[in-house]
């Protein structure tokens, strides 16, 4: 079986493909949700690498970055990305928030989110290689 770090990175890579399909299909809320998943899984790979444990079942990306020991390494752009993506995980599931969040997403915004999320995934992989 793959080790815990490889597991998280492999499914993050798979989610990139899904996010692209959703974006191409103009499923913006779902594409944003998958961007969140990609960032979350990349952070959980770092946590698994540090702790050799299964990462906690948390979805707040800023808190996960802290648990991963990355807070001081993050750029302002990366912090902004994590803050932007966090509501797409939990709040987008609930009807009282879903419509409001969906209004904030369009092709251009989701294209930017996906690009920045892919860059974040590459960055975390680089951190893991050091």
Short mmCIF file of C-alpha atoms in Angstrom, two decimals:
data_model
loop_
_atom_site.label_atom_id
_atom_site.label_comp_id
_atom_site.label_asym_id
_atom_site.label_seq_id
_atom_site.Cartn_x
_atom_site.Cartn_y
_atom_site.Cartn_z
CA UNK A 1 0.00 0.00 0.00
CA UNK A 2 1.10 3.56 -0.67
CA UNK A 3 2.43 5.49 2.24
CA UNK A 4 0.23 8.18 3.76
CA UNK A 5 1.96 11.09 2.02
CA UNK A 6 1.71 9.50 -1.42
CA UNK A 7 -1.93 8.68 -0.76
CA UNK A 8 -2.86 12.33 -0.12
CA UNK A 9 -0.81 13.64 -3.04
CA UNK A 10 -2.19 11.08 -5.47
CA UNK A 11 -5.80 11.91 -4.68
CA UNK A 12 -5.01 15.64 -4.82
CA UNK A 13 -3.61 15.09 -8.33
CA UNK A 14 -6.74 13.18 -9.32
CA UNK A 15 -8.89 16.02 -7.98
CA UNK A 16 -7.08 18.49 -10.26
CA UNK A 17 -8.40 16.58 -13.27
CA UNK A 18 -11.91 16.57 -11.84
CA UNK A 19 -11.76 20.31 -11.07
CA UNK A 20 -10.77 21.00 -14.69
CA UNK A 21 -13.71 18.96 -15.97
CA UNK A 22 -16.10 20.77 -13.65
CA UNK A 23 -14.74 24.15 -14.71
CA UNK A 24 -15.05 23.23 -18.40
CA UNK A 25 -18.62 22.13 -17.70
CA UNK A 26 -19.36 25.48 -16.02
CA UNK A 27 -20.04 23.80 -12.68
CA UNK A 28 -18.43 26.62 -10.76
CA UNK A 29 -19.53 25.79 -7.22
CA UNK A 30 -18.36 22.21 -7.66
CA UNK A 31 -15.08 23.31 -9.28
CA UNK A 32 -14.45 25.59 -6.31
CA UNK A 33 -15.25 22.73 -3.94
CA UNK A 34 -12.65 20.56 -5.69
CA UNK A 35 -10.08 23.35 -5.44
CA UNK A 36 -10.67 23.24 -1.70
CA UNK A 37 -10.21 19.47 -1.72
CA UNK A 38 -6.91 19.78 -3.58
CA UNK A 39 -5.52 22.31 -1.11
CA UNK A 40 -6.81 20.30 1.85
CA UNK A 41 -5.24 17.07 0.62
CA UNK A 42 -1.92 18.75 -0.11
CA UNK A 43 -1.87 20.11 3.44
CA UNK A 44 -2.81 16.71 4.83
CA UNK A 45 0.14 15.20 2.93
CA UNK A 46 2.45 17.61 4.75
CA UNK A 47 0.80 16.79 8.08
CA UNK A 48 1.12 13.05 7.39
CA UNK A 49 4.79 13.58 6.55
CA UNK A 50 5.45 15.42 9.81
CA UNK A 51 3.42 13.20 12.13
CA UNK A 52 3.39 9.81 10.36
CA UNK A 53 -0.25 9.76 11.45
CA UNK A 54 -3.55 10.09 9.65
CA UNK A 55 -4.29 13.83 9.49
CA UNK A 56 -7.22 15.19 11.48
CA UNK A 57 -10.66 15.37 9.90
CA UNK A 58 -10.61 19.14 9.70
CA UNK A 59 -11.46 21.30 6.71
CA UNK A 60 -10.33 24.78 7.75
CA UNK A 61 -7.36 25.28 5.45
CA UNK A 62 -5.67 27.97 7.55
CA UNK A 63 -5.81 25.71 10.62
CA UNK A 64 -4.49 22.77 8.57
CA UNK A 65 -1.62 24.94 7.33
CA UNK A 66 -0.83 25.73 10.96
CA UNK A 67 -0.89 22.03 11.88
CA UNK A 68 1.41 21.42 8.92
CA UNK A 69 3.86 23.97 10.29
CA UNK A 70 3.55 26.10 7.17
CA UNK A 71 2.05 29.30 8.57
CA UNK A 72 5.32 31.23 8.49
CA UNK A 73 6.19 29.93 5.02
CA UNK A 74 2.96 30.96 3.31
CA UNK A 75 2.90 34.01 1.07
CA UNK A 76 0.09 36.55 1.38
CA UNK A 77 -1.32 35.19 -1.88
CA UNK A 78 -1.34 31.64 -0.49
CA UNK A 79 -3.04 32.75 2.73
CA UNK A 80 -5.66 34.61 0.70
CA UNK A 81 -6.23 31.47 -1.37
CA UNK A 82 -6.75 29.32 1.72
CA UNK A 83 -9.14 31.88 3.16
CA UNK A 84 -11.06 32.06 -0.14
CA UNK A 85 -11.30 28.28 -0.48
CA UNK A 86 -12.31 27.40 3.09
CA UNK A 87 -16.00 28.38 2.78
CA UNK A 88 -16.30 26.26 -0.37
CA UNK A 89 -15.93 23.10 1.71
CA UNK A 90 -18.47 23.42 4.47
CA UNK A 91 -20.71 26.39 3.80
CA UNK A 92 -21.37 25.44 0.18
CA UNK A 93 -23.11 22.30 1.42
CA UNK A 94 -25.89 24.12 3.23
CA UNK A 95 -28.85 25.67 1.41
CA UNK A 96 -28.74 28.93 3.34
CA UNK A 97 -25.18 29.58 2.10
CA UNK A 98 -25.00 27.64 -1.15
CA UNK A 99 -26.86 30.16 -3.33
CA UNK A 100 -24.87 33.09 -1.95
CA UNK A 101 -21.54 31.36 -2.51
CA UNK A 102 -22.56 30.24 -6.00
CA UNK A 103 -23.23 33.91 -6.91
CA UNK A 104 -19.60 34.75 -6.16
CA UNK A 105 -18.18 32.21 -8.60
CA UNK A 106 -17.83 32.44 -12.36
CA UNK A 107 -15.48 31.11 -15.02
CA UNK A 108 -12.79 33.74 -14.44
CA UNK A 109 -12.80 33.39 -10.67
CA UNK A 110 -12.75 29.60 -10.78
CA UNK A 111 -10.01 29.62 -13.41
CA UNK A 112 -7.91 31.77 -11.05
CA UNK A 113 -8.74 29.58 -8.06
CA UNK A 114 -7.76 26.43 -9.93
CA UNK A 115 -4.50 27.95 -11.20
CA UNK A 116 -3.55 29.15 -7.72
CA UNK A 117 -4.59 25.83 -6.19
CA UNK A 118 -2.41 23.91 -8.63
CA UNK A 119 0.48 26.23 -7.78
CA UNK A 120 -0.18 25.59 -4.09
CA UNK A 121 -0.12 21.84 -4.67
CA UNK A 122 3.21 22.14 -6.48
CA UNK A 123 4.55 24.29 -3.65
CA UNK A 124 3.58 21.73 -1.01
CA UNK A 125 5.20 18.96 -3.09
CA UNK A 126 8.41 21.02 -3.20
CA UNK A 127 8.25 21.44 0.58
CA UNK A 128 7.92 17.67 0.95
CA UNK A 129 10.97 17.05 -1.24
CA UNK A 130 13.25 19.13 1.02
#
